[in-house]
Coordinates of C-alpha atoms and ligand atoms in Angstrom, one line a residue:
M1 CA 147.7 71.1 -96.5
Q2 CA 149.9 68.0 -96.0
V3 CA 148.2 64.7 -96.5
V4 CA 149.8 61.6 -94.9
Y5 CA 149.1 58.4 -96.9
D6 CA 150.5 54.9 -97.0
P7 CA 149.7 52.5 -99.9
R8 CA 149.8 49.5 -97.6
H9 CA 146.1 50.2 -96.8
V10 CA 145.4 47.9 -99.8
L11 CA 146.6 44.9 -97.9
H12 CA 143.3 44.9 -96.0
D13 CA 140.9 43.8 -98.7
P14 CA 138.4 41.2 -97.4
V15 CA 135.7 40.2 -99.9
T16 CA 132.7 39.5 -97.8
E17 CA 131.0 41.0 -94.8
V18 CA 128.0 39.6 -93.0
Q19 CA 125.0 41.8 -92.3
Y20 CA 122.1 40.3 -90.5
G21 CA 123.5 36.9 -91.4
V22 CA 123.7 37.8 -95.1
P23 CA 127.1 37.6 -96.8
M24 CA 127.6 40.5 -99.1
P25 CA 130.5 42.4 -100.8
M26 CA 132.5 44.6 -98.4
Y27 CA 131.6 48.3 -98.4
E28 CA 134.9 49.2 -96.8
V29 CA 137.2 48.7 -99.8
P30 CA 140.6 50.0 -100.9
A31 CA 139.0 52.0 -103.7
R32 CA 137.7 54.3 -101.0
A33 CA 141.1 55.7 -100.1
E34 CA 142.2 55.7 -103.7
S35 CA 139.3 57.8 -104.7
I36 CA 140.2 60.4 -102.1
R37 CA 143.9 60.2 -103.0
A38 CA 143.1 60.9 -106.7
A39 CA 140.9 63.8 -105.9
L40 CA 143.5 65.5 -103.7
L41 CA 146.3 64.8 -106.1
A42 CA 144.3 66.8 -108.7
D43 CA 144.2 69.9 -106.4
D44 CA 147.3 71.9 -105.7
S45 CA 146.0 72.8 -102.2
F46 CA 147.4 69.4 -101.1
S47 CA 150.8 67.8 -100.9
F48 CA 151.5 64.2 -99.9
A49 CA 153.9 62.9 -97.2
D50 CA 154.8 59.3 -96.2
P51 CA 154.3 58.0 -92.7
V52 CA 157.1 57.3 -90.2
G53 CA 156.9 54.1 -88.0
H54 CA 156.0 54.9 -84.4
G55 CA 156.1 51.3 -83.0
L56 CA 153.5 49.7 -80.8
G57 CA 153.7 52.1 -77.9
P58 CA 151.0 54.5 -79.1
V59 CA 148.8 51.4 -80.0
T60 CA 149.0 49.8 -76.6
A61 CA 148.4 53.3 -75.0
V62 CA 144.8 52.9 -76.2
H63 CA 144.4 49.2 -76.7
H64 CA 144.6 46.0 -74.5
E65 CA 147.9 44.2 -75.2
G66 CA 146.0 41.0 -75.7
L67 CA 144.0 42.5 -78.6
V68 CA 147.2 43.7 -80.2
R69 CA 148.9 40.4 -79.7
F70 CA 145.9 38.5 -81.1
L71 CA 145.6 40.7 -84.2
G72 CA 149.4 40.3 -84.8
E73 CA 149.2 36.5 -84.9
A74 CA 145.5 35.8 -86.0
W75 CA 146.2 35.2 -89.7
G76 CA 149.1 32.9 -89.1
L77 CA 147.0 30.8 -86.6
W78 CA 144.1 30.7 -88.9
R79 CA 146.3 29.5 -91.8
A80 CA 147.9 26.9 -89.6
R81 CA 144.6 25.6 -88.5
G82 CA 143.2 25.1 -92.0
G83 CA 146.4 24.6 -93.8
G84 CA 145.3 26.9 -96.6
G85 CA 143.2 25.6 -99.5
S86 CA 139.9 24.6 -97.9
M87 CA 139.6 27.5 -95.5
P88 CA 137.7 30.7 -96.3
P89 CA 140.0 33.4 -97.5
Q90 CA 139.1 35.5 -94.5
F91 CA 138.7 35.0 -90.7
M92 CA 135.7 36.2 -88.8
P93 CA 134.1 35.0 -85.5
D94 CA 131.1 32.7 -85.2
T95 CA 130.8 33.3 -81.5
V96 CA 131.3 36.6 -79.7
L97 CA 131.4 37.3 -76.0
H98 CA 128.0 38.6 -75.2
P99 CA 127.8 40.1 -71.7
A100 CA 124.7 38.0 -70.8
M101 CA 126.5 34.8 -71.3
R102 CA 128.5 35.0 -68.1
E103 CA 126.3 37.4 -66.2
G104 CA 127.1 37.1 -62.5
M105 CA 130.1 34.8 -63.1
G106 CA 133.0 37.3 -63.5
E107 CA 135.3 37.9 -66.4
A108 CA 135.8 35.3 -69.1
P109 CA 139.3 34.0 -69.5
E110 CA 140.7 34.2 -73.0
P111 CA 140.5 30.8 -74.7
S112 CA 143.6 29.5 -76.4
A113 CA 142.1 28.4 -79.7
A114 CA 142.2 31.0 -82.4
V115 CA 138.5 30.4 -83.3
G116 CA 137.6 31.2 -79.7
R117 CA 140.0 34.1 -79.4
I118 CA 138.6 35.9 -82.4
G119 CA 135.2 36.1 -80.8
Y120 CA 136.8 37.2 -77.5
W121 CA 138.5 40.2 -79.2
C122 CA 135.9 41.1 -81.9
W123 CA 132.3 42.4 -81.4
E124 CA 130.5 41.9 -84.8
T125 CA 130.6 40.2 -88.2
M126 CA 131.5 43.0 -90.7
T127 CA 135.3 43.1 -90.1
P128 CA 136.9 40.0 -91.5
L129 CA 140.6 39.6 -91.2
V130 CA 142.8 38.7 -94.2
A131 CA 146.5 38.1 -94.6
G132 CA 147.5 41.8 -94.7
S133 CA 144.9 43.2 -92.3
Y134 CA 147.4 43.7 -89.4
Q135 CA 150.0 45.3 -91.6
A136 CA 147.4 47.7 -93.0
A137 CA 146.0 48.6 -89.6
R138 CA 149.5 49.3 -88.2
A139 CA 150.2 51.5 -91.3
A140 CA 147.0 53.4 -90.6
V141 CA 148.1 54.1 -87.0
D142 CA 151.5 55.4 -88.3
V143 CA 149.7 57.6 -90.8
A144 CA 147.7 59.2 -88.0
L145 CA 150.7 59.6 -85.7
T146 CA 152.8 61.1 -88.4
A147 CA 150.1 63.5 -89.2
A148 CA 149.9 64.4 -85.5
D149 CA 153.7 65.0 -85.6
L150 CA 153.2 67.5 -88.4
L151 CA 150.6 69.3 -86.4
L152 CA 153.0 69.4 -83.4
A153 CA 155.6 70.8 -85.7
G154 CA 153.4 73.8 -86.5
D155 CA 151.1 72.9 -89.4
A156 CA 147.6 74.5 -88.8
A157 CA 145.8 71.5 -90.4
V158 CA 146.9 68.1 -91.5
Y159 CA 145.0 65.2 -93.0
G160 CA 145.6 61.5 -92.4
L161 CA 144.3 59.4 -95.3
A162 CA 143.9 56.0 -93.8
R163 CA 141.9 52.9 -93.7
P164 CA 140.5 50.5 -92.4
P165 CA 138.7 53.1 -90.2
G166 CA 139.1 52.7 -86.4
H167 CA 136.6 54.7 -84.4
H168 CA 134.4 51.6 -83.6
C169 CA 137.3 49.9 -81.8
P170 CA 137.2 50.3 -78.0
R171 CA 140.2 49.5 -75.9
S172 CA 139.7 45.7 -75.9
A173 CA 138.0 44.8 -79.2
F174 CA 138.1 45.3 -82.9
G175 CA 135.1 45.7 -85.3
G176 CA 133.0 48.2 -87.2
Y177 CA 135.4 47.7 -90.2
G178 CA 138.5 48.5 -88.2
L179 CA 141.3 46.9 -86.2
F180 CA 142.9 49.8 -84.3
N181 CA 141.4 53.0 -83.3
Y182 CA 143.9 55.4 -84.9
S183 CA 141.9 58.5 -84.1
A184 CA 142.1 57.6 -80.4
A185 CA 145.8 56.7 -80.7
A186 CA 146.5 60.1 -82.2
S187 CA 144.3 61.9 -79.7
A188 CA 146.0 60.3 -76.8
Y189 CA 149.5 61.0 -78.3
L190 CA 148.5 64.6 -78.8
A191 CA 147.1 64.9 -75.2
D192 CA 150.4 63.6 -73.9
R193 CA 152.2 66.4 -75.6
V194 CA 149.9 69.4 -75.6
G195 CA 147.4 68.8 -72.8
R196 CA 143.7 69.2 -73.6
V197 CA 142.5 67.7 -76.9
A198 CA 139.0 67.7 -78.4
V199 CA 137.7 64.9 -80.7
L200 CA 134.9 65.9 -83.1
D201 CA 133.5 62.8 -84.7
V202 CA 131.4 63.6 -87.8
D203 CA 131.2 60.1 -89.2
Y204 CA 127.5 59.0 -89.7
H205 CA 128.1 56.2 -87.2
H206 CA 128.8 56.9 -83.5
G207 CA 132.4 56.4 -82.6
N208 CA 131.8 53.9 -79.8
G209 CA 135.4 53.0 -79.6
T210 CA 136.7 56.5 -79.1
Q211 CA 134.0 57.3 -76.6
Q212 CA 134.8 54.2 -74.6
I213 CA 138.5 54.8 -74.6
F214 CA 138.2 58.4 -73.3
Y215 CA 135.0 58.0 -71.2
H216 CA 136.7 58.5 -67.9
R217 CA 139.1 61.3 -69.0
A218 CA 138.6 65.0 -68.7
D219 CA 141.5 66.0 -70.9
V220 CA 140.1 64.5 -74.1
L221 CA 136.7 65.7 -74.9
Y222 CA 134.6 63.5 -77.3
V223 CA 131.8 65.1 -79.3
S224 CA 129.9 63.1 -81.9
L225 CA 127.1 63.8 -84.4
H226 CA 125.6 60.5 -85.7
G227 CA 122.6 58.5 -86.6
D228 CA 120.6 57.8 -83.4
P229 CA 121.5 54.4 -82.0
D230 CA 117.8 53.7 -81.6
R231 CA 118.0 52.8 -85.3
A232 CA 121.6 53.0 -86.4
F233 CA 124.7 50.9 -86.0
P234 CA 126.4 50.4 -83.4
Y235 CA 123.0 50.4 -81.6
F236 CA 124.1 50.0 -78.0
I237 CA 126.1 53.2 -77.5
G238 CA 125.9 56.8 -78.7
W239 CA 122.8 57.9 -76.7
A240 CA 122.4 61.6 -75.7
G241 CA 122.4 60.6 -72.0
E242 CA 126.0 59.2 -72.2
R243 CA 128.1 62.1 -70.8
G244 CA 131.2 60.6 -69.5
A245 CA 131.9 59.1 -66.0
G246 CA 134.1 59.9 -63.0
P247 CA 136.6 62.6 -63.8
G248 CA 135.3 62.4 -67.4
E249 CA 131.8 63.3 -66.5
G250 CA 130.7 66.1 -68.9
F251 CA 133.5 65.3 -71.4
T252 CA 131.4 63.2 -73.8
L253 CA 128.7 64.8 -75.8
N254 CA 126.5 62.8 -78.1
L255 CA 124.2 64.5 -80.6
P256 CA 122.1 61.7 -82.2
L257 CA 120.2 62.7 -85.4
P258 CA 117.1 61.5 -87.2
A259 CA 116.9 59.6 -90.5
G260 CA 116.8 61.9 -93.5
C261 CA 118.8 64.6 -91.6
T262 CA 119.1 67.6 -93.9
N263 CA 122.0 70.1 -94.4
D264 CA 120.3 72.7 -92.2
R265 CA 119.5 70.3 -89.4
Y266 CA 123.0 69.0 -89.5
L267 CA 124.6 72.5 -89.4
A268 CA 122.5 73.4 -86.4
A269 CA 123.7 70.3 -84.6
L270 CA 127.3 71.1 -85.7
D271 CA 127.1 74.5 -84.1
T272 CA 126.1 72.9 -80.8
A273 CA 129.0 70.5 -81.1
L274 CA 131.4 73.4 -81.9
E275 CA 130.2 75.4 -78.9
R276 CA 131.1 72.5 -76.6
V277 CA 134.5 72.1 -78.3
A278 CA 135.2 75.8 -77.9
E279 CA 134.5 75.6 -74.2
H280 CA 137.1 72.9 -73.7
S281 CA 140.1 75.2 -74.4
A282 CA 141.8 72.4 -76.2
A283 CA 145.3 72.9 -77.7
A284 CA 144.4 70.6 -80.6
L285 CA 141.4 69.3 -82.4
V286 CA 141.1 65.8 -83.9
V287 CA 138.3 65.3 -86.5
S288 CA 137.1 61.8 -87.2
L289 CA 135.9 62.5 -90.7
G290 CA 133.3 60.2 -92.0
L291 CA 131.6 61.0 -95.3
D292 CA 128.9 58.4 -94.9
T293 CA 126.6 61.4 -93.9
Y294 CA 126.3 61.9 -97.7
G295 CA 122.8 61.5 -99.2
Q296 CA 123.8 58.7 -101.5
D297 CA 125.7 56.6 -98.9
P298 CA 124.7 53.0 -99.3
I299 CA 124.7 52.1 -95.5
A300 CA 123.5 55.4 -93.9
D301 CA 120.4 57.6 -94.0
F302 CA 121.3 61.2 -93.8
A303 CA 120.7 63.6 -96.7
L304 CA 123.8 65.8 -96.9
S305 CA 125.0 67.2 -100.2
T306 CA 128.6 67.8 -101.3
D307 CA 128.5 71.6 -100.9
V308 CA 127.6 71.4 -97.2
Y309 CA 130.9 69.7 -96.5
H310 CA 132.6 72.9 -97.5
E311 CA 130.5 74.8 -94.9
V312 CA 131.2 72.1 -92.2
G313 CA 135.0 72.4 -92.8
R314 CA 134.7 76.2 -92.7
R315 CA 132.8 76.2 -89.4
V316 CA 135.4 73.8 -87.9
A317 CA 138.2 76.1 -89.0
G318 CA 136.3 78.9 -87.2
L319 CA 137.5 77.3 -83.9
G320 CA 141.0 78.5 -84.7
L321 CA 142.5 75.3 -83.4
P322 CA 145.4 73.2 -84.9
T323 CA 143.3 70.5 -86.6
L324 CA 144.2 66.9 -87.4
V325 CA 141.6 65.4 -89.7
L326 CA 141.6 61.6 -89.9
Q327 CA 139.6 59.6 -92.4
E328 CA 136.9 57.2 -91.1
G329 CA 133.9 56.1 -93.0
G330 CA 132.1 57.1 -96.3
Y331 CA 131.0 54.4 -98.7
F332 CA 129.6 56.1 -101.8
V333 CA 132.9 55.7 -103.7
P334 CA 132.0 57.8 -106.8
K335 CA 131.7 61.0 -104.7
L336 CA 134.0 60.1 -101.8
G337 CA 137.1 61.9 -103.2
E338 CA 135.1 65.0 -104.1
N339 CA 133.4 65.1 -100.7
A340 CA 136.6 64.8 -98.9
R341 CA 138.3 67.4 -101.0
T342 CA 135.4 69.8 -100.5
W343 CA 135.4 69.3 -96.8
L344 CA 139.2 69.9 -96.6
R345 CA 139.0 73.0 -98.8
G346 CA 136.4 74.5 -96.5
L347 CA 138.8 73.8 -93.5
L348 CA 141.6 75.5 -95.5
G349 CA 139.5 78.6 -96.3
R350 CA 139.8 77.8 -100.0
P351 CA 136.7 78.6 -102.2
L352 CA 134.1 75.9 -103.0
D353 CA 135.3 74.3 -106.2
L354 CA 132.9 71.5 -107.3
R355 CA 134.2 69.3 -110.0
P356 CA 132.4 66.6 -112.1
T357 CA 132.7 63.1 -110.8
P358 CA 135.6 61.3 -112.6
G359 CA 134.8 58.3 -114.7
Ligands
LIG1 N1 123.8 46.4 -91.1 C1 132.5 53.3 -90.3 O1 131.8 54.0 -91.0 N2 127.6 48.0 -91.0 N3 132.1 52.1 -89.9 C2 126.5 48.8 -90.7 C3 124.3 47.6 -90.5 C4 128.8 48.4 -90.3 C5 130.8 51.6 -90.3 C6 125.3 48.3 -91.4 C7 129.2 49.8 -90.4 C8 130.5 50.2 -89.9 C9 133.8 53.7 -89.8
LIG2 ZN1 130.6 55.4 -90.5

């Protein structure tokens, strides 16, 4: 299996996220992608390829141009404002555009100050921007699109190893650790070229961004298994009753799951998801692969074990669709590489081959 990877992911390396007002070390760190890369390099089922630049077209196909413009200039504006030294080494909003604020008053105009703009284009406090965030996020999109090209060229399965993850980014905002929704960009790119596409999002968190981007479309099916928004981030979206709208009605399927979700419970929900994907007659499948469903993940509450990822990959392969796997979440770094490798081996039909954790 070809793995597309770009070392520029390390340029996005904020130090502090804010959860419930508490500053804490980032969970979404460069070591995540490096742990996966190391595990795949040690397995001859995988070979590495570099991304090719695809420009901004596929980004603005799924994102508001204002968001893209802001992210491109945010760091420079922040530096110019503080002149360096005394400013925090990262940029995060203190005010976000809550819908209640202007209820009944129409759309808010985008302010001109960078400190206002960041809250206009961001929806939470766990995705700080640093000097290289934009470059890393652009590289991640190119990883996903290059992997999509390999799929279009005939590979049965391709893996895009990218970060920061993007599935929490709707058309007009960033957040949820990511800047650009590369799974959505690759899905739209594939839909333009092959017709119907299915997105299977197995990250622990609901992919609110991807759902929003395709909510009105019938050609791109969005199916997600995730922690129930009644208790889990992103809280306000991912409910079972959300099924798509207009021409997209029936083309979103949410399967919220309970805390402590076991391997068996998970596989049963996966079968439901795969049945819906099979009905879609897609020409390609995009998997948003989050490994934060793992039992030891520090920010999630499912109970999956490493071996079940092999079975999940195997069942996904059973669809018989050209499959583009794109990395999203997963925060238990010591097992992340092994979990990804196990999942991908299942997809490839290679035997389960559990290895001891390095280090
Ligand atoms: N206090 C992905 O896995 N923090 N994003 C949740 C709640 C943000 C996760 C913890 C989680 C974002 C791609
Ligand atoms: Zn996640």
